[in-house]
Coordinates of C-alpha atoms in Angstrom, one line a residue:
Chain U
M31 CA 22.5 -1.5 29.4
A32 CA 21.6 -2.8 32.9
L33 CA 18.9 -0.9 34.6
Y34 CA 18.5 -0.9 38.3
D35 CA 14.9 -1.5 39.0
S36 CA 13.2 1.1 41.2
F37 CA 10.9 0.0 43.9
S38 CA 7.7 -1.0 42.2
D39 CA 4.2 -2.0 43.4
G40 CA 5.0 -5.6 43.6
D41 CA 8.4 -5.2 45.2
V42 CA 8.8 -6.8 48.6
S43 CA 11.4 -4.2 49.6
A44 CA 10.2 -1.3 51.7
P45 CA 10.0 1.9 49.7
P46 CA 12.4 4.7 50.7
V47 CA 11.0 7.0 53.4
I48 CA 11.7 10.6 52.9
T49 CA 11.5 13.1 55.7
L50 CA 10.2 16.5 54.7
K51 CA 9.7 19.7 56.5
S52 CA 6.1 20.1 57.5
R53 CA 3.9 23.1 57.9
D54 CA 1.3 22.7 60.6
G55 CA 1.8 19.0 60.4
K56 CA 0.8 18.9 56.7
I57 CA 2.5 18.3 53.5
V58 CA 2.3 21.4 51.2
T59 CA 3.3 19.3 48.3
A60 CA 5.2 21.2 45.7
V61 CA 7.1 23.5 48.1
Q62 CA 8.4 20.6 50.2
I63 CA 8.8 17.9 47.6
I64 CA 10.2 19.6 44.5
E65 CA 13.6 21.2 44.9
K66 CA 13.8 22.4 41.3
L67 CA 11.5 22.2 38.2
S68 CA 12.7 23.2 34.7
V69 CA 10.9 23.1 31.4
F70 CA 12.9 23.7 28.3
Y71 CA 12.0 23.4 24.6
T72 CA 13.1 24.2 21.1
H73 CA 11.7 23.7 17.6
K74 CA 13.2 21.8 14.6
D75 CA 16.0 23.5 12.7
G76 CA 14.6 24.9 9.5
N77 CA 11.2 25.6 11.0
D78 CA 9.7 28.7 12.7
E79 CA 9.1 28.8 16.5
K80 CA 5.4 28.7 15.7
D81 CA 5.9 25.3 14.1
Y82 CA 6.9 23.8 17.4
E83 CA 4.5 20.9 18.0
D84 CA 5.6 19.4 21.3
A85 CA 3.7 20.5 24.4
S86 CA 4.4 20.4 28.2
G87 CA 2.5 21.3 31.3
F88 CA 2.4 20.7 35.1
N89 CA 0.2 21.3 38.1
L90 CA 2.0 21.7 41.3
D91 CA -1.1 21.4 43.4
T92 CA -1.7 17.9 42.2
L93 CA 1.9 17.1 41.3
L94 CA 1.0 16.2 37.7
F95 CA 3.4 16.7 34.9
S96 CA 3.1 15.8 31.2
I97 CA 4.7 16.2 27.8
A98 CA 3.3 15.5 24.4
D99 CA 4.7 15.3 20.9
G100 CA 2.3 16.3 18.2
A101 CA 2.8 14.4 14.9
T102 CA 4.1 16.7 12.1
E103 CA 2.4 14.8 9.4
S104 CA -1.2 15.2 10.7
I105 CA -3.1 18.5 10.9
F106 CA -3.8 20.6 14.0
S107 CA -1.6 18.2 16.1
R108 CA 0.0 21.1 18.0
E109 CA -3.5 22.1 19.3
F110 CA -4.3 18.5 20.1
A111 CA -1.1 18.0 22.0
N112 CA -1.6 21.2 24.0
M113 CA -5.2 20.4 24.8
L114 CA -4.2 16.9 26.0
V115 CA -1.4 18.2 28.2
E116 CA -3.7 20.9 29.7
S117 CA -6.6 18.5 30.2
F118 CA -4.4 15.9 31.9
V119 CA -2.7 18.2 34.4
S120 CA -5.9 19.9 35.3
T121 CA -8.1 16.8 35.6
K122 CA -10.7 17.6 38.3
E123 CA -11.3 14.0 39.3
L124 CA -7.7 13.6 39.8
T125 CA -7.5 16.5 42.3
E126 CA -10.4 14.9 44.2
A127 CA -8.9 11.5 44.0
L128 CA -5.6 12.6 45.5
T129 CA -7.3 13.9 48.6
E130 CA -8.1 10.4 49.7
Y131 CA -5.1 8.1 49.3
G132 CA -6.1 4.7 48.2
S133 CA -9.2 5.8 46.2
A134 CA -7.3 7.3 43.4
K135 CA -8.4 6.3 39.9
S136 CA -5.6 4.7 38.0
L137 CA -3.6 7.0 35.9
K138 CA -4.5 5.0 32.9
N139 CA -8.1 5.8 33.4
M140 CA -7.3 9.4 34.0
L141 CA -5.5 9.5 30.6
E142 CA -8.4 7.7 28.9
S143 CA -10.8 10.3 30.3
A144 CA -8.6 13.2 29.2
I145 CA -8.3 11.7 25.7
E146 CA -12.1 11.5 25.3
R147 CA -12.6 15.1 26.6
V148 CA -9.9 16.4 24.2
K149 CA -11.1 14.5 21.2
A150 CA -14.5 16.2 21.6
R151 CA -12.8 19.6 22.1
W152 CA -10.6 19.1 19.0
G153 CA -13.7 18.1 17.0
L154 CA -15.5 21.3 18.0
M155 CA -12.4 23.3 17.1
V156 CA -12.1 22.0 13.6
A157 CA -15.8 22.0 12.9
G158 CA -15.8 25.7 13.1
K159 CA -13.2 26.1 10.4
S160 CA -13.7 26.7 6.6
L161 CA -11.1 24.4 5.0
P162 CA -10.0 23.5 1.5
W163 CA -10.3 19.9 0.2
Y164 CA -6.9 18.8 1.4
A165 CA -7.3 20.2 4.9
Q166 CA -10.8 18.6 5.2
E167 CA -9.3 15.2 4.3
K168 CA -6.5 15.6 6.8
V169 CA -9.0 16.6 9.5
E170 CA -10.9 13.4 8.7
Q171 CA -7.6 11.5 9.4
G172 CA -7.3 13.4 12.7
A173 CA -4.5 14.8 14.7
H174 CA -2.0 12.6 16.4
T175 CA 0.3 12.9 19.4
A176 CA 2.6 10.9 21.7
F177 CA 2.0 11.5 25.3
L178 CA 3.7 11.0 28.7
G179 CA 2.0 11.8 32.0
L180 CA 3.5 11.6 35.5
R181 CA 2.1 12.1 38.9
I182 CA 3.9 12.0 42.2
V183 CA 1.8 10.9 45.2
P184 CA 3.1 11.6 48.7
I185 CA 2.0 9.1 51.2
V186 CA 2.5 10.0 54.8
V187 CA 3.8 7.1 56.9
S188 CA 4.2 8.9 60.3
G189 CA 1.6 10.8 62.4
K190 CA -1.9 10.0 63.6
K191 CA -3.4 7.2 61.6
G192 CA -7.1 6.7 61.2
I193 CA -7.9 10.4 60.8
S194 CA -6.1 11.2 57.7
R195 CA -3.0 9.8 56.1
Y196 CA -1.9 13.3 55.3
L197 CA -1.9 14.6 58.9
T198 CA 0.8 14.5 61.6
P199 CA 0.7 16.3 64.9
W200 CA 0.2 20.0 64.1
H201 CA 3.4 21.0 66.0
S202 CA 5.6 18.5 64.1
R203 CA 8.4 20.2 62.1
Y204 CA 9.0 17.1 60.1
I205 CA 6.9 14.5 58.4
D206 CA 7.9 11.1 57.1
C207 CA 6.4 9.9 53.8
T208 CA 7.0 7.8 50.8
L209 CA 6.8 9.3 47.3
K210 CA 5.1 7.1 44.8
W211 CA 5.5 7.9 41.1
E212 CA 3.1 6.8 38.5
A213 CA 3.5 7.2 34.7
S214 CA 1.3 6.6 31.8
C215 CA 2.2 7.0 28.2
V216 CA 1.4 6.4 24.6
G217 CA 4.3 6.5 22.2
D218 CA 8.0 7.4 22.5
S219 CA 8.2 10.3 24.9
C220 CA 10.2 9.0 27.8
L221 CA 10.6 9.1 31.5
F222 CA 14.0 8.6 33.2
I223 CA 14.7 8.5 36.9
V224 CA 18.2 9.0 38.1
R225 CA 19.3 8.2 41.7
G226 CA 22.8 9.4 42.4
D227 CA 24.9 8.3 39.4
I228 CA 22.5 5.5 38.4
L229 CA 19.7 5.5 35.9
I230 CA 17.0 3.5 37.9
K231 CA 14.1 3.8 35.4
S232 CA 13.7 4.2 31.7
F233 CA 10.1 4.2 30.6
P234 CA 8.6 3.1 28.2
I235 CA 11.7 2.6 26.0
E236 CA 14.8 1.1 27.5
T237 CA 17.3 1.1 24.6
A238 CA 18.2 3.5 21.9
A239 CA 17.4 0.8 19.4
G240 CA 13.8 0.9 20.7
F241 CA 12.9 4.0 18.8
D242 CA 11.5 3.8 15.3
N243 CA 9.5 6.0 12.9
T244 CA 6.1 4.4 13.8
P245 CA 5.5 4.9 17.5
Y246 CA 2.0 4.4 19.0
L247 CA 0.1 7.7 18.9
I248 CA -3.1 9.1 20.3
G249 CA -5.5 10.1 17.6
S250 CA -8.2 12.8 17.7
V251 CA -10.7 10.8 15.7
G252 CA -11.8 7.1 15.8
A253 CA -11.6 4.6 18.6
M254 CA -8.6 4.5 20.9
D255 CA -6.8 1.2 21.2
N256 CA -6.2 1.2 25.0
R257 CA -3.6 -1.5 24.7
T258 CA -1.2 1.2 23.5
I259 CA -1.4 2.9 26.9
F260 CA 1.6 1.8 29.0
V261 CA 1.8 2.4 32.7
D262 CA 4.5 2.0 35.3
S263 CA 5.0 3.0 38.9
G264 CA 7.5 3.0 41.7
Y265 CA 8.9 5.0 44.6
L266 CA 11.2 7.9 44.7
A267 CA 14.0 8.7 47.2
G268 CA 15.3 12.0 48.3
G269 CA 17.6 13.6 45.7
D270 CA 16.1 11.6 42.8
C271 CA 16.0 13.5 39.5
I272 CA 13.2 12.8 37.0
Y273 CA 13.6 13.7 33.3
M274 CA 10.7 13.7 30.8
L275 CA 12.0 14.0 27.2
S276 CA 10.4 14.0 23.8
D277 CA 11.7 11.2 21.5
A278 CA 14.8 12.7 19.7
L279 CA 16.3 13.8 23.0
A280 CA 15.3 10.5 24.7
A281 CA 17.0 8.6 22.0
W282 CA 20.2 10.7 22.5
F283 CA 19.9 10.1 26.3
L284 CA 19.8 6.3 26.0
K285 CA 22.5 6.2 23.4
S286 CA 24.7 8.2 25.7
C287 CA 23.9 5.9 28.6
E288 CA 24.8 2.9 26.4
A289 CA 28.2 4.6 25.7
G290 CA 28.9 4.7 29.4
Q291 CA 28.1 8.4 29.8
M292 CA 25.8 10.1 32.2
P293 CA 23.7 12.4 30.0
W294 CA 21.7 13.6 33.0
K295 CA 24.7 15.6 34.2
V296 CA 24.6 17.9 31.2
L297 CA 20.8 18.2 31.4
A298 CA 21.0 19.1 35.1
S299 CA 23.5 21.8 34.3
I300 CA 21.3 23.7 31.9
G301 CA 19.9 26.8 33.5
S302 CA 17.9 28.6 30.8
N303 CA 16.0 28.0 27.6
D304 CA 18.7 29.8 25.7
E305 CA 21.3 27.4 27.1
F306 CA 19.0 24.5 26.2
Q307 CA 18.7 25.7 22.6
A308 CA 22.4 26.1 22.3
F309 CA 22.9 22.6 23.7
V310 CA 20.4 21.1 21.2
V311 CA 22.0 23.0 18.2
A312 CA 25.4 21.7 19.1
L313 CA 24.1 18.1 19.4
R314 CA 22.4 18.4 16.0
E315 CA 25.5 19.8 14.4
S316 CA 27.6 16.9 15.7
K317 CA 24.9 14.5 14.3
E318 CA 24.2 13.1 17.8
L319 CA 20.7 14.4 17.9
R320 CA 18.0 13.9 15.3
N321 CA 16.5 17.2 14.0
D322 CA 13.2 17.3 15.8
D323 CA 11.2 19.4 18.2
S324 CA 12.9 18.8 21.6
T325 CA 11.4 19.2 25.0
L326 CA 12.8 18.6 28.5
V327 CA 11.0 18.6 31.8
S328 CA 13.3 18.0 34.7
I329 CA 12.1 17.5 38.3
S330 CA 14.5 17.3 41.2
I331 CA 13.2 15.8 44.4
V332 CA 14.4 17.4 47.7
K333 CA 17.2 15.6 49.5
Q334 CA 16.5 14.3 53.0
V335 CA 16.3 17.2 55.5
K336 CA 16.6 15.0 58.5
S337 CA 18.3 11.6 58.8
Chain Q
M83 CA 23.1 8.6 0.3
Y84 CA 19.4 8.9 -0.1
D85 CA 19.0 10.2 3.4
A86 CA 18.6 14.0 2.8
E87 CA 15.8 15.5 4.8
I88 CA 13.2 17.1 2.6
S89 CA 12.4 20.7 3.5
R90 CA 11.1 23.8 1.9
N91 CA 14.7 24.9 1.2
N92 CA 15.6 21.4 -0.1
P93 CA 12.4 20.1 -1.7
G94 CA 12.0 16.6 -3.2
C95 CA 11.1 16.1 -6.9
F96 CA 8.8 13.5 -8.5
L97 CA 8.4 13.2 -12.2
F98 CA 5.8 10.8 -13.6
L99 CA 6.2 9.6 -17.2
I100 CA 2.8 8.4 -18.5
D101 CA 2.4 6.2 -21.5
Q102 CA -0.5 7.7 -23.5
S103 CA -0.2 5.4 -26.5
G104 CA -3.1 3.9 -28.4
S105 CA -2.9 0.6 -26.6
M106 CA -3.7 2.4 -23.3
G107 CA -7.3 2.5 -24.5
D108 CA -7.4 -1.3 -23.9
P109 CA -9.0 -2.8 -20.7
F110 CA -7.0 -2.6 -17.5
G111 CA -6.2 -5.7 -15.5
G112 CA -8.9 -7.8 -17.1
N113 CA -11.6 -5.3 -16.2
Q114 CA -13.5 -4.5 -19.5
A115 CA -15.2 -1.5 -17.9
V116 CA -12.0 0.4 -17.2
S117 CA -9.4 1.3 -19.9
K118 CA -5.7 1.4 -18.9
S119 CA -5.6 5.2 -19.6
R120 CA -8.6 5.7 -17.3
G121 CA -7.0 3.5 -14.6
V122 CA -3.7 5.3 -14.9
V123 CA -5.1 8.8 -14.7
D124 CA -7.3 7.7 -11.7
A125 CA -4.1 6.4 -10.1
I126 CA -2.1 9.6 -10.9
N127 CA -4.9 11.9 -9.7
K128 CA -5.0 9.8 -6.5
L129 CA -1.2 9.8 -6.1
I130 CA -1.0 13.6 -6.7
A131 CA -3.7 14.1 -4.1
N132 CA -1.7 11.9 -1.7
L133 CA 1.4 14.0 -2.2
V134 CA -0.6 17.1 -1.5
L135 CA -1.9 15.5 1.7
K136 CA 1.6 14.6 2.7
C137 CA 2.6 18.3 2.5
T138 CA -0.6 19.6 4.2
R139 CA 0.0 21.3 7.6
D140 CA -2.0 23.7 9.7
D141 CA -0.9 26.6 7.6
G142 CA -1.8 25.0 4.3
I143 CA 0.3 23.1 1.8
R144 CA 4.1 23.4 2.3
N145 CA 6.3 23.2 -0.8
Y146 CA 8.2 20.1 0.1
F147 CA 7.8 18.7 -3.4
E148 CA 8.0 19.7 -7.0
V149 CA 6.0 17.5 -9.3
G150 CA 5.9 17.0 -13.0
V151 CA 3.8 14.7 -15.2
I152 CA 5.0 14.0 -18.8
G153 CA 2.8 12.3 -21.3
Y154 CA 4.2 10.3 -24.2
G155 CA 2.4 9.1 -27.3
N156 CA -0.1 11.9 -27.6
P157 CA 1.1 12.5 -30.3
D158 CA 4.5 13.2 -28.9
V159 CA 6.2 13.9 -25.6
A160 CA 4.9 16.9 -23.6
P161 CA 4.0 18.1 -20.1
A162 CA 0.6 16.6 -19.3
F163 CA -0.8 19.3 -17.0
T164 CA -3.5 21.3 -18.7
G165 CA -5.5 24.5 -18.0
N166 CA -3.4 27.2 -16.2
F167 CA -0.5 24.8 -15.9
S168 CA -0.4 23.9 -19.6
G169 CA 3.2 23.4 -20.8
Q170 CA 4.8 23.5 -17.3
E171 CA 7.3 20.8 -16.6
L172 CA 7.5 21.0 -12.8
L173 CA 5.1 22.6 -10.4
Q174 CA 5.3 23.3 -6.7
I175 CA 3.0 21.1 -4.8
E176 CA 1.1 24.0 -3.2
A177 CA 0.1 25.3 -6.7
I178 CA -1.0 21.9 -7.7
G179 CA -3.1 21.3 -4.6
N180 CA -4.9 24.6 -4.8
N181 CA -5.7 24.3 -8.5
P182 CA -7.3 21.0 -9.6
L183 CA -9.3 21.1 -12.8
R184 CA -12.3 20.2 -10.7
I185 CA -13.2 18.2 -7.5
E186 CA -15.5 15.2 -8.0
E187 CA -17.4 13.4 -5.4
R188 CA -16.9 9.6 -5.5
T189 CA -18.2 6.8 -3.4
Q190 CA -15.6 4.7 -1.5
H191 CA -16.2 1.5 0.4
V192 CA -14.6 1.7 3.8
S193 CA -14.6 -0.4 6.9
D194 CA -16.7 1.0 9.8
G195 CA -14.4 -0.4 12.4
D196 CA -16.9 -3.2 13.3
G197 CA -16.1 -5.4 10.4
R198 CA -18.8 -4.0 8.2
T199 CA -18.2 -2.2 4.9
I200 CA -20.0 1.1 4.4
E201 CA -20.2 3.6 1.5
K202 CA -18.6 6.9 2.1
T203 CA -18.5 10.0 -0.2
I204 CA -15.1 11.4 -0.7
K205 CA -13.7 14.4 -2.5
F206 CA -11.6 13.3 -5.5
P207 CA -9.6 16.2 -7.1
I208 CA -9.0 15.8 -10.9
W209 CA -5.9 17.2 -12.6
F210 CA -5.7 14.8 -15.6
E211 CA -8.1 13.2 -18.1
P212 CA -7.5 9.9 -19.9
V213 CA -5.6 10.1 -23.2
A214 CA -4.7 7.2 -25.6
N215 CA -3.2 8.0 -29.0
D216 CA -0.4 7.0 -31.3
G217 CA 2.9 5.2 -30.5
T218 CA 5.1 4.8 -27.4
P219 CA 8.1 7.2 -27.8
M220 CA 9.6 6.1 -24.4
C221 CA 13.2 6.9 -25.3
K222 CA 12.3 10.5 -26.1
A223 CA 10.3 10.7 -22.9
I224 CA 13.3 9.5 -20.8
D225 CA 15.6 12.0 -22.6
Y226 CA 13.1 14.8 -21.9
A227 CA 13.0 13.8 -18.2
R228 CA 16.8 13.9 -18.1
S229 CA 16.9 17.4 -19.5
I230 CA 14.3 18.6 -17.0
L231 CA 16.1 17.0 -14.0
A232 CA 19.6 18.1 -15.1
R233 CA 18.4 21.6 -14.7
W234 CA 16.6 20.8 -11.5
V235 CA 19.6 19.3 -9.7
K236 CA 21.7 22.3 -10.5
E237 CA 19.2 24.4 -8.6
H238 CA 18.8 21.9 -5.8
P239 CA 22.2 20.3 -5.3
N240 CA 21.6 19.2 -1.7
S241 CA 18.1 17.8 -2.2
Y242 CA 17.0 14.2 -2.0
P243 CA 17.6 12.8 -5.6
P244 CA 14.6 13.1 -8.0
I245 CA 12.4 10.1 -8.4
V246 CA 11.1 9.3 -11.9
I247 CA 8.2 6.8 -12.2
N248 CA 7.4 5.5 -15.6
I249 CA 4.0 3.9 -16.1
T250 CA 3.6 2.0 -19.4
D251 CA 1.8 -0.9 -20.9
G252 CA 4.4 -2.1 -23.4
D253 CA 7.4 -1.7 -25.7
S254 CA 9.1 1.5 -26.7
T255 CA 8.5 2.3 -30.3
D256 CA 11.4 4.6 -30.7
G257 CA 14.3 2.3 -29.9
N258 CA 16.0 0.6 -26.9
P259 CA 15.2 2.6 -23.8
V260 CA 18.0 1.1 -21.7
P261 CA 20.9 3.4 -22.7
H262 CA 18.6 6.4 -22.3
S263 CA 17.7 5.1 -18.8
I264 CA 21.4 4.8 -17.9
D265 CA 21.9 8.5 -19.0
L266 CA 18.9 9.5 -16.9
S267 CA 20.2 7.7 -13.8
R268 CA 23.5 9.5 -14.1
V269 CA 21.9 12.8 -13.1
S270 CA 22.5 13.3 -9.4
T271 CA 22.4 15.6 -6.4
N272 CA 24.9 15.4 -3.6
N273 CA 22.6 12.9 -2.0
G274 CA 22.6 10.3 -4.8
N275 CA 21.6 9.6 -8.4
V276 CA 18.1 9.9 -9.9
L277 CA 16.0 7.0 -9.0
F278 CA 14.1 5.6 -12.1
F279 CA 11.2 3.3 -11.3
N280 CA 9.2 1.5 -13.9
V281 CA 5.8 -0.1 -13.6
H282 CA 4.2 -2.2 -16.4
I283 CA 0.4 -2.3 -16.4
S284 CA -1.5 -5.1 -18.1
S285 CA -4.7 -5.7 -20.0
Q286 CA -4.8 -9.2 -18.6
S287 CA -5.9 -10.3 -15.2
A288 CA -2.5 -11.6 -14.1
V289 CA -0.7 -11.8 -10.8
P290 CA 1.3 -8.6 -10.3
L291 CA 5.0 -8.9 -9.6
L292 CA 6.2 -5.9 -7.5
Y293 CA 9.7 -5.1 -6.4
P294 CA 11.5 -8.2 -7.7
D295 CA 15.3 -8.7 -7.3
S296 CA 15.7 -10.6 -10.6
D297 CA 14.1 -10.9 -14.0
V298 CA 14.2 -14.7 -14.2
S299 CA 10.4 -15.0 -13.8
L300 CA 9.7 -12.5 -16.6
S301 CA 9.1 -14.3 -19.9
E302 CA 8.4 -11.2 -22.0
Q303 CA 11.3 -9.2 -23.3
H304 CA 9.7 -5.8 -22.6
G305 CA 9.4 -6.9 -19.0
K306 CA 13.1 -7.7 -18.8
T307 CA 13.9 -4.4 -20.5
L308 CA 11.9 -2.4 -17.9
F309 CA 13.6 -4.4 -15.1
E310 CA 17.0 -3.6 -16.5
M311 CA 16.0 0.1 -16.7
S312 CA 14.9 0.3 -13.1
S313 CA 17.1 1.5 -10.2
L314 CA 17.9 -0.5 -7.1
L315 CA 15.7 0.5 -4.2
P316 CA 17.6 2.6 -1.6
E317 CA 17.5 1.4 1.9
S318 CA 14.7 3.7 3.1
L319 CA 12.4 2.6 0.4
T320 CA 13.4 -1.1 0.9
E321 CA 12.2 -0.7 4.4
A322 CA 8.9 0.9 3.3
A323 CA 8.4 -2.1 0.9
R324 CA 9.2 -4.6 3.6
K325 CA 6.7 -3.0 5.9
E326 CA 4.1 -3.5 3.2
G327 CA 4.9 -7.2 3.2
Y328 CA 7.1 -7.4 0.2
D329 CA 10.0 -9.9 0.3
V330 CA 12.6 -7.3 -0.6
K331 CA 16.3 -8.2 -1.0
P332 CA 19.5 -6.1 -1.5
Q333 CA 19.1 -6.4 -5.3
T334 CA 15.4 -5.4 -5.3
R335 CA 14.5 -2.9 -8.0
G336 CA 11.9 -0.3 -8.3
F337 CA 10.0 -2.3 -10.8
G338 CA 6.5 -3.7 -11.1
F339 CA 5.0 -6.0 -13.8
N340 CA 1.4 -6.8 -14.7
A341 CA 0.2 -4.2 -12.1
D342 CA -3.5 -3.8 -11.6
L343 CA -4.9 -0.5 -10.3
V344 CA -4.5 -1.5 -6.6
S345 CA -0.9 -2.6 -7.0
L346 CA -0.1 0.4 -9.2
I347 CA -1.1 2.8 -6.5
K348 CA 0.7 0.7 -3.8
F349 CA 3.8 0.6 -6.0
V350 CA 3.9 4.4 -6.4
D351 CA 2.9 5.1 -2.8
I352 CA 5.9 3.0 -1.6
G353 CA 8.2 4.7 -4.2
T354 CA 7.3 8.1 -2.9
R355 CA 7.9 7.5 0.8
V356 CA 11.0 9.6 1.0
G357 CA 11.4 10.0 4.7
T358 CA 10.9 12.9 7.0
L359 CA 9.4 16.2 5.8
R360 CA 10.7 19.0 7.9

């Protein structure tokens, strides 16, 4: 499958400029940038809803989004996945970093910080439990999760420079900016970016054959191998759609692409969690989708409002 | 085949056949301090603990597996669980995990992550004690396994096929076990036939042979017999063996010869990797 590369940091092409409505000459990020945001999920067939071990979260103030996929075979992974998602999207340093473009810590460092905070929290949580021998041993092995984090960084390219990159004249109804995306992940939860009818980014796995049963995972105990954190970045254009999928759904997505289909069209048409659950059940019954917890976060970027 | 997902509705089944004959009192793998019977029960206790851990989730132990241990040679063929489980052929893994005879504390040498080895105290649950008496009625043990599993597959027609692991140090004393093995392997679920794996343990310090695809390197007849009795590895277990570094081929069988304690545990660990637990 050929992937059209999106604009990346090292690309000599100019990134797309998107014109947004402004309010008092400022970007009010989520309102102007995100046209639609959906979060859908369902648990494995044969399990209870309470056994769902994926997690997802977002913060529209900082334009941070994440999904995590807690490993079934380790203990208290659901809690670990949820803590990591929550910690990542509410990272305080990140909020501060975003107020000054150019001084933002790298997303990889942000994830590393979130992991360390969450490992300590998870350790405190399990330390308070009275557990039988087998649960104690599993706790010593730790919880594990895959993780994918995304942030969208608006960078104003019009307006007064030298005061703040975020400001344009107060009376301006429109504002020109580029939208940078940055993603950081460990494991096989995937990010897809679709522009028009073309898949322009598949991260970190690019082919359906790239999935196996032993993905990199973040552990709640022991040292983290930071080489397992993968990062990527690029620029968005108006009308782009971003999909964040846990592994089973991501594998189906890539397989469909490889068969010449456009799986994002059916994902974009899903309007409720009930519809999503019915869609997943149908795919499982036709053996197109592995029976696993399934999570979809979809983000539609506004189209250009002024040419 | 051999791809059924294991769930609480469609559990997996492991049946261990343990040689408890008199020769099992001999040293294990050239180590005079440890008898084969001691080594085997240590391995079985460790393996049962590993199966419990595989099924442990936030809400406790989920009944993904039913497990039986049959002893033969002491003085006959009988279920080996004792105490509250005395006489029971197959038990749910949750009951096993919550009811060891006792929990010992043992010292284990582990890496500290900086290249040093440190001592660590671990909890070691005990379900079985060493036994070594009488002959080796292997044929009778295999027939007993067949009768247990013929009943089990009727109750679990859609489950992953049962896996039987026979651990022995020598020849059958009640006849040629090959025809009995063939009968055992005919028992099936909708997902495939019973898998019968055999591992021979030795008194000598010899190089273990695990997961071979031919018996040409086996000089002893009982080794060839055990090879012949053993099932071909299904694809998922072939993959597990390959990941552990074994040179597995399409004709690789679930068979180990001259196993020491480490290779015995590794052999059974690979043989019990039956895929996703749902």
